[in-house]
C-alpha cells in the first residue's frame, strides 16, 4: 500500500476506499504517524485548497471533516504510547468562534500518548473559560487552537486577561492551527506555536523542561 493512494482517495472523498486503504496500510505494518500525516492530514489540506479555489464547497468540506474523523478513529489505537508518570497538565480547546475540532483532538491525543494530563475543553471556548479551567485544573499549559483569521485574535485576548489578572507567569500559553505561526504567537505574547500535533508535544516538552 502506497500512502499517496490514501491521500488520493481521501481528496476524491471516496469514503469506503479511503477507510479500507487505511486499514490495509495498518495491516501491512506501515507507520501510523506517516499514514496520519501524509495520508489523512495531507488529504484534508488538499481539500481545503480546493475549497479555497472554489472547486469544492461547504458540503465537500463537511464530508472531508467526517471522513477525517473516521480515519483518525481507525488509526488512533495504533499510535505509539509513552507509558510513564504525568509530564504536566494541559488545558486545550478551540477559541471562541472556532468550531474546527479535528486538529485540536489530534493534538490532545498526541499529548496524552506522550504522557500529559490533558483536559479537553471543546470548541468555541470563551477566553475567560480557558483561564478558569486552567486555574481549576492547576494547569501548566493553556493550549489554544485557532483556524480562522477571524478567531486567531482571541488567543491574544487570553494573554491580555492573564496579564490584567496578574497571573501571566502561572501558565505557559501555546497556540496552533491553520493560519497560526510562531511570529503571530510571539506578537500576541504567547510562549510558542506548533504546526502539528507531534511538534506540539515537543513544544510542551521544551517549555516544561522535559527535553
Ligand atoms: Co474550515 N476552514 N471552515 N471547516 N476547514 C479551514 C480552516 C480553511 C483554511 C479552508 C480554506 O479555505 N483553505 C478556512 C480558513 C481560512 C481563513 O480563515 N484564512 C476555513 C473556513 C473558511 C471555514 C468556514 C468559515 C467555511 C464557511 O462556513 N464558509 C467554516 C467556519 C466554521 C467555524 O469554525 N466557525 C468552516 C467549517 C469547516 C467544517 C465544519 C466544514 C470542517 C471542520 C470539521 C471539524 O473540524 N470537525 C472544516 C474543515 C474540514 C476545514 C479544513 C479543510 C481541514 C481542517 C482540518 O481538520 N485539518 C481546513 C483547511 C486547512 O486546514 N488547510 C479548513 C486537518 C487537521 C489535522 O489539521 O486542523 O491544521 P489542523 O490541525 C493540526 C495543526 O494545525 C496543529 O496540529 C493539528 C494536528 O496535526 N494544531 C495545533 C491544531 N491545533 C493546535 C494547537 C496547538 C498546537 C498545534 O497548541 C495548543
CSV table of C-alpha atoms and ligand atoms in Angstrom, one decimal:
chain,number,residue,atom,x,y,z
A,1,UNK,CA,0.0,0.0,0.0
A,2,UNK,CA,1.3,3.4,-1.0
A,3,UNK,CA,0.3,6.2,1.3
A,4,UNK,CA,-0.3,8.6,-1.6
A,5,UNK,CA,-3.2,6.2,-2.6
A,6,UNK,CA,-4.8,7.1,0.8
A,7,UNK,CA,-4.4,10.8,0.1
A,8,UNK,CA,-5.8,10.5,-3.4
A,9,UNK,CA,-9.0,8.6,-2.5
A,10,UNK,CA,-9.4,11.0,0.5
A,11,UNK,CA,-9.2,14.0,-1.7
A,12,UNK,CA,-11.8,12.4,-4.0
A,13,UNK,CA,-13.9,11.9,-0.9
A,14,UNK,CA,-14.2,8.2,-1.6
A,15,UNK,CA,-15.1,7.2,1.9
A,16,UNK,CA,-15.1,3.4,1.9
A,17,UNK,CA,-12.0,3.2,-0.3
A,18,UNK,CA,-10.1,5.5,2.0
A,19,UNK,CA,-11.0,3.7,5.1
A,20,UNK,CA,-10.1,0.4,3.5
A,21,UNK,CA,-6.8,1.7,2.4
A,22,UNK,CA,-6.0,3.0,5.9
A,23,UNK,CA,-6.9,-0.4,7.4
A,24,UNK,CA,-4.8,-2.2,4.7
A,25,UNK,CA,-1.8,0.1,5.4
A,26,UNK,CA,-2.0,-0.6,9.1
A,27,UNK,CA,-2.3,-4.3,8.4
A,28,UNK,CA,0.8,-4.1,6.3
A,29,UNK,CA,2.6,-2.5,9.2
A,30,UNK,CA,3.1,1.0,7.8
A,31,UNK,CA,3.9,3.7,10.3
A,32,UNK,CA,0.6,5.0,11.7
A,33,UNK,CA,2.0,8.5,12.1
A,34,UNK,CA,3.0,8.5,8.5
A,35,UNK,CA,-0.5,7.3,7.4
A,36,UNK,CA,-2.0,10.1,9.5
A,37,UNK,CA,0.4,12.9,8.4
A,38,UNK,CA,0.9,12.0,4.7
A,39,UNK,CA,-2.4,10.4,4.0
A,40,UNK,CA,-5.2,11.9,6.1
A,41,UNK,CA,-3.8,15.3,7.1
A,42,UNK,CA,-2.3,15.9,3.6
A,43,UNK,CA,-5.7,14.9,2.2
A,44,UNK,CA,-7.6,17.4,4.4
A,45,UNK,CA,-5.1,20.2,3.4
A,46,UNK,CA,-5.7,19.4,-0.3
A,47,UNK,CA,-9.5,19.6,0.3
A,48,UNK,CA,-9.0,22.9,2.0
A,49,UNK,CA,-7.1,24.1,-1.0
A,50,UNK,CA,-9.9,23.0,-3.4
A,51,UNK,CA,-12.4,24.8,-1.2
A,52,UNK,CA,-10.3,28.0,-1.3
A,53,UNK,CA,-10.1,27.7,-5.1
A,54,UNK,CA,-13.9,27.1,-5.3
A,55,UNK,CA,-13.6,23.7,-6.8
A,56,UNK,CA,-15.1,22.3,-3.6
A,57,UNK,CA,-17.8,23.9,-1.5
A,58,UNK,CA,-19.1,23.6,2.1
A,59,UNK,CA,-20.7,20.2,1.6
A,60,UNK,CA,-17.4,18.7,0.5
A,61,UNK,CA,-15.6,20.5,3.4
A,62,UNK,CA,-18.0,18.8,5.8
A,63,UNK,CA,-17.7,15.4,4.1
A,64,UNK,CA,-13.9,15.7,4.4
A,65,UNK,CA,-14.2,16.6,8.1
A,66,UNK,CA,-16.4,13.5,8.7
A,67,UNK,CA,-14.1,11.2,6.7
A,68,UNK,CA,-11.0,12.6,8.5
A,69,UNK,CA,-12.6,11.8,11.9
A,70,UNK,CA,-13.5,8.3,10.8
A,71,UNK,CA,-9.9,7.6,9.6
A,72,UNK,CA,-8.4,9.0,12.7
A,73,UNK,CA,-10.6,6.7,14.8
A,74,UNK,CA,-9.1,3.8,12.9
A,75,UNK,CA,-5.5,5.0,13.3
A,76,UNK,CA,-5.5,6.2,16.9
A,77,UNK,CA,-5.3,2.8,18.7
A,78,UNK,CA,-2.1,2.1,16.7
A,79,UNK,CA,-0.3,5.3,17.7
A,80,UNK,CA,2.8,4.8,19.9
A,81,UNK,CA,2.2,5.3,23.6
A,82,UNK,CA,4.6,6.7,26.2
A,83,UNK,CA,3.8,5.0,29.4
A,84,UNK,CA,5.1,7.0,32.4
A,85,UNK,CA,4.2,9.5,35.0
A,86,UNK,CA,2.4,12.7,34.1
A,87,UNK,CA,4.7,15.2,32.5
A,88,UNK,CA,2.3,18.1,33.2
A,89,UNK,CA,-1.3,19.4,32.9
A,90,UNK,CA,-2.6,20.9,29.8
A,91,UNK,CA,-6.0,22.5,29.2
A,92,UNK,CA,-6.8,22.6,25.5
A,93,UNK,CA,-9.6,23.9,23.4
A,94,UNK,CA,-10.5,25.8,20.2
A,95,UNK,CA,-11.1,29.5,20.8
A,96,UNK,CA,-14.4,31.3,20.7
A,97,UNK,CA,-16.0,31.3,17.3
A,98,UNK,CA,-14.0,28.4,16.1
A,99,UNK,CA,-15.7,25.0,15.5
A,100,UNK,CA,-12.8,23.1,13.9
A,101,UNK,CA,-12.1,20.1,16.2
A,102,UNK,CA,-10.1,17.6,14.2
A,103,UNK,CA,-6.7,19.1,14.7
A,104,UNK,CA,-7.5,20.0,18.2
A,105,UNK,CA,-8.4,16.4,19.1
A,106,UNK,CA,-5.3,15.1,17.4
A,107,UNK,CA,-3.1,17.4,19.5
A,108,UNK,CA,-4.9,16.2,22.6
A,109,UNK,CA,-4.4,12.5,21.6
A,110,UNK,CA,-0.7,13.0,20.9
A,111,UNK,CA,-0.2,14.9,24.2
A,112,UNK,CA,-2.0,12.2,26.1
A,113,UNK,CA,0.1,9.5,24.4
A,114,UNK,CA,3.2,11.4,25.3
A,115,UNK,CA,2.3,11.4,29.0
A,116,UNK,CA,0.5,14.7,29.6
A,117,UNK,CA,-2.7,15.0,31.6
A,118,UNK,CA,-5.0,16.7,29.1
A,119,UNK,CA,-8.3,18.4,29.8
A,120,UNK,CA,-10.2,18.9,26.6
A,121,UNK,CA,-12.4,21.9,26.9
A,122,UNK,CA,-14.0,21.6,23.5
A,123,UNK,CA,-14.6,24.1,20.7
A,124,UNK,CA,-15.9,27.7,20.8
A,125,UNK,CA,-14.4,28.4,24.2
A,126,UNK,CA,-14.7,31.9,25.5
A,127,UNK,CA,-11.3,33.4,26.6
A,128,UNK,CA,-12.2,33.6,30.4
A,129,UNK,CA,-13.1,29.9,30.4
A,130,UNK,CA,-9.6,28.9,29.3
A,131,UNK,CA,-8.3,30.8,32.4
A,132,UNK,CA,-10.9,29.5,34.8
A,133,UNK,CA,-10.3,25.9,33.7
A,134,UNK,CA,-6.5,26.3,33.9
A,135,UNK,CA,-6.9,27.5,37.5
A,136,UNK,CA,-9.4,24.7,38.3
A,137,UNK,CA,-7.1,22.0,37.0
A,138,UNK,CA,-3.9,23.7,38.2
A,139,UNK,CA,-2.6,23.5,34.6
A,140,UNK,CA,0.9,24.1,33.5
A,141,UNK,CA,-0.1,24.9,29.9
A,142,UNK,CA,-3.0,26.7,28.3
A,143,UNK,CA,-3.3,25.4,24.7
A,144,UNK,CA,-5.5,27.2,22.2
A,145,UNK,CA,-6.4,26.1,18.6
A,146,UNK,CA,-7.5,28.7,16.2
A,147,UNK,CA,-8.1,28.0,12.5
A,148,UNK,CA,-9.6,31.2,11.1
A,149,UNK,CA,-8.1,34.7,10.6
A,150,UNK,CA,-11.2,36.0,12.5
A,151,UNK,CA,-10.6,33.8,15.6
A,152,UNK,CA,-6.8,33.9,16.0
A,153,UNK,CA,-7.0,37.3,17.8
A,154,UNK,CA,-8.9,35.6,20.6
A,155,UNK,CA,-5.6,34.0,21.6
A,156,UNK,CA,-4.2,37.5,22.3
A,157,UNK,CA,-7.3,38.2,24.5
A,158,UNK,CA,-6.5,35.2,26.8
A,159,UNK,CA,-2.9,36.5,27.3
A,160,UNK,CA,-4.3,40.0,27.9
A,161,UNK,CA,-6.7,38.7,30.6
A,162,UNK,CA,-3.8,36.8,32.2
A,163,UNK,CA,-1.7,39.9,32.3
A,164,UNK,CA,-4.6,42.0,33.7
A,165,UNK,CA,-5.2,39.4,36.4
A,166,UNK,CA,-1.5,39.4,37.3
A,167,UNK,CA,-1.2,35.6,36.7
A,168,UNK,CA,0.6,35.6,33.3
A,169,UNK,CA,3.6,33.8,34.9
A,170,UNK,CA,1.5,30.9,36.2
A,171,UNK,CA,0.9,29.3,32.8
A,172,UNK,CA,2.7,28.7,29.6
A,173,UNK,CA,0.5,29.7,26.7
A,174,UNK,CA,0.7,27.9,23.3
A,175,UNK,CA,-1.3,28.1,20.1
A,176,UNK,CA,-1.7,26.2,16.9
A,177,UNK,CA,-4.0,25.7,13.9
A,178,UNK,CA,-4.1,26.6,10.2
A,179,UNK,CA,-3.0,30.3,9.8
A,180,UNK,CA,-1.1,30.5,13.1
A,181,UNK,CA,2.7,30.9,13.1
A,182,UNK,CA,5.5,31.4,15.6
A,183,UNK,CA,5.6,35.1,14.7
A,184,UNK,CA,1.9,35.6,15.4
A,185,UNK,CA,2.3,33.7,18.7
A,186,UNK,CA,5.2,35.9,19.8
A,187,UNK,CA,3.4,39.1,18.7
A,188,UNK,CA,0.4,38.0,20.8
A,189,UNK,CA,2.5,37.4,23.9
A,190,UNK,CA,2.2,33.6,23.7
A,191,UNK,CA,5.1,31.2,24.6
A,192,UNK,CA,5.0,29.3,21.4
A,193,UNK,CA,3.3,27.8,18.4
A,194,UNK,CA,3.3,24.4,16.8
A,195,UNK,CA,2.5,23.4,13.2
A,196,UNK,CA,1.3,19.9,14.1
A,197,UNK,CA,0.5,17.5,16.9
A,198,UNK,CA,4.0,16.0,17.1
A,199,UNK,CA,5.5,19.5,17.2
A,200,UNK,CA,3.0,20.4,19.9
A,201,UNK,CA,4.4,17.6,22.1
A,202,UNK,CA,8.0,18.8,21.5
A,203,UNK,CA,6.9,22.4,22.3
A,204,UNK,CA,5.3,21.4,25.6
A,205,UNK,CA,8.4,19.2,26.5
A,206,UNK,CA,10.7,22.2,25.8
A,207,UNK,CA,8.6,24.7,27.8
A,208,UNK,CA,8.3,22.4,30.8
A,209,UNK,CA,12.0,21.4,30.7
A,210,UNK,CA,11.4,17.8,29.6
A,211,UNK,CA,13.9,18.0,26.7
B,1,LIG,CO1,-13.0,25.0,7.7
B,1,LIG,N1,-11.6,26.4,7.2
B,1,LIG,N2,-14.3,26.4,7.8
B,1,LIG,N3,-14.2,23.6,8.1
B,1,LIG,N4,-11.6,23.9,7.2
B,1,LIG,C1,-10.3,25.9,7.1
B,1,LIG,C2,-9.5,26.1,8.4
B,1,LIG,C3,-9.7,26.9,5.9
B,1,LIG,C4,-8.2,27.1,6.0
B,1,LIG,C5,-10.1,26.3,4.5
B,1,LIG,C6,-9.6,27.1,3.3
B,1,LIG,O1,-10.3,28.0,3.0
B,1,LIG,N5,-8.5,26.8,2.8
B,1,LIG,C7,-10.6,28.1,6.1
B,1,LIG,C8,-10.0,29.2,7.0
B,1,LIG,C9,-9.5,30.4,6.1
B,1,LIG,C10,-9.0,31.6,6.9
B,1,LIG,O2,-9.6,31.9,7.9
B,1,LIG,N6,-8.0,32.2,6.4
B,1,LIG,C11,-11.8,27.5,6.6
B,1,LIG,C12,-13.1,28.2,6.6
B,1,LIG,C13,-13.2,29.5,5.8
B,1,LIG,C14,-14.3,27.7,7.2
B,1,LIG,C15,-15.7,28.3,7.3
B,1,LIG,C16,-15.7,29.8,7.6
B,1,LIG,C17,-16.4,27.9,6.0
B,1,LIG,C18,-17.7,28.5,5.8
B,1,LIG,O3,-18.6,28.3,6.6
B,1,LIG,N7,-17.9,29.3,4.8
B,1,LIG,C19,-16.3,27.5,8.4
B,1,LIG,C20,-16.0,28.1,9.8
B,1,LIG,C21,-16.7,27.4,11.0
B,1,LIG,C22,-16.2,27.9,12.3
B,1,LIG,O4,-15.2,27.3,12.9
B,1,LIG,N8,-16.8,28.9,12.9
B,1,LIG,C23,-15.6,26.2,8.3
B,1,LIG,C24,-16.1,25.0,8.6
B,1,LIG,C25,-15.5,23.7,8.4
B,1,LIG,C26,-16.2,22.4,8.6
B,1,LIG,C27,-17.1,22.3,9.8
B,1,LIG,C28,-17.0,22.1,7.4
B,1,LIG,C29,-14.9,21.4,8.7
B,1,LIG,C30,-14.4,21.1,10.1
B,1,LIG,C31,-14.9,19.8,10.6
B,1,LIG,C32,-14.3,19.5,12.0
B,1,LIG,O5,-13.3,20.1,12.5
B,1,LIG,N9,-15.0,18.7,12.7
B,1,LIG,C33,-13.8,22.2,8.0
B,1,LIG,C34,-12.6,21.7,7.5
B,1,LIG,C35,-12.5,20.2,7.4
B,1,LIG,C36,-11.5,22.5,7.1
B,1,LIG,C37,-10.2,22.1,6.5
B,1,LIG,C38,-10.4,21.6,5.1
B,1,LIG,C39,-9.4,21.0,7.3
B,1,LIG,C40,-9.2,21.2,8.8
B,1,LIG,C41,-8.6,20.0,9.3
B,1,LIG,O6,-9.3,19.2,10.0
B,1,LIG,N10,-7.3,19.8,9.0
B,1,LIG,C42,-9.3,23.4,6.7
B,1,LIG,C43,-8.2,23.6,5.6
B,1,LIG,C44,-6.8,23.5,6.3
B,1,LIG,O7,-6.7,23.4,7.5
B,1,LIG,N11,-5.8,23.7,5.5
B,1,LIG,C45,-10.4,24.4,6.9
B,1,LIG,C46,-6.6,18.6,9.5
B,1,LIG,C47,-6.1,18.8,10.8
B,1,LIG,C48,-5.4,17.6,11.3
B,1,LIG,O8,-5.1,19.8,10.7
B,1,LIG,O9,-6.7,21.5,11.8
B,1,LIG,O10,-4.5,22.2,10.9
B,1,LIG,P1,-5.3,21.2,11.5
B,1,LIG,O11,-4.6,20.8,12.9
B,1,LIG,C49,-3.2,20.5,13.0
B,1,LIG,C50,-2.3,21.7,13.2
B,1,LIG,O12,-2.9,22.9,12.9
B,1,LIG,C51,-1.9,21.6,14.7
B,1,LIG,O13,-1.9,20.3,14.9
B,1,LIG,C52,-3.0,19.7,14.3
B,1,LIG,C53,-2.7,18.2,14.0
B,1,LIG,O14,-1.5,18.0,13.3
B,1,LIG,N12,-2.7,22.3,15.7
B,1,LIG,C54,-2.1,22.6,16.9
B,1,LIG,C55,-4.0,22.4,15.8
B,1,LIG,N13,-4.3,23.0,17.0
B,1,LIG,C56,-3.2,23.1,17.7
B,1,LIG,C57,-3.0,23.6,19.0
B,1,LIG,C58,-1.6,23.6,19.4
B,1,LIG,C59,-0.6,23.2,18.6
B,1,LIG,C60,-0.8,22.7,17.3
B,1,LIG,O15,-1.3,24.0,20.7
B,1,LIG,C61,-2.4,24.4,21.5
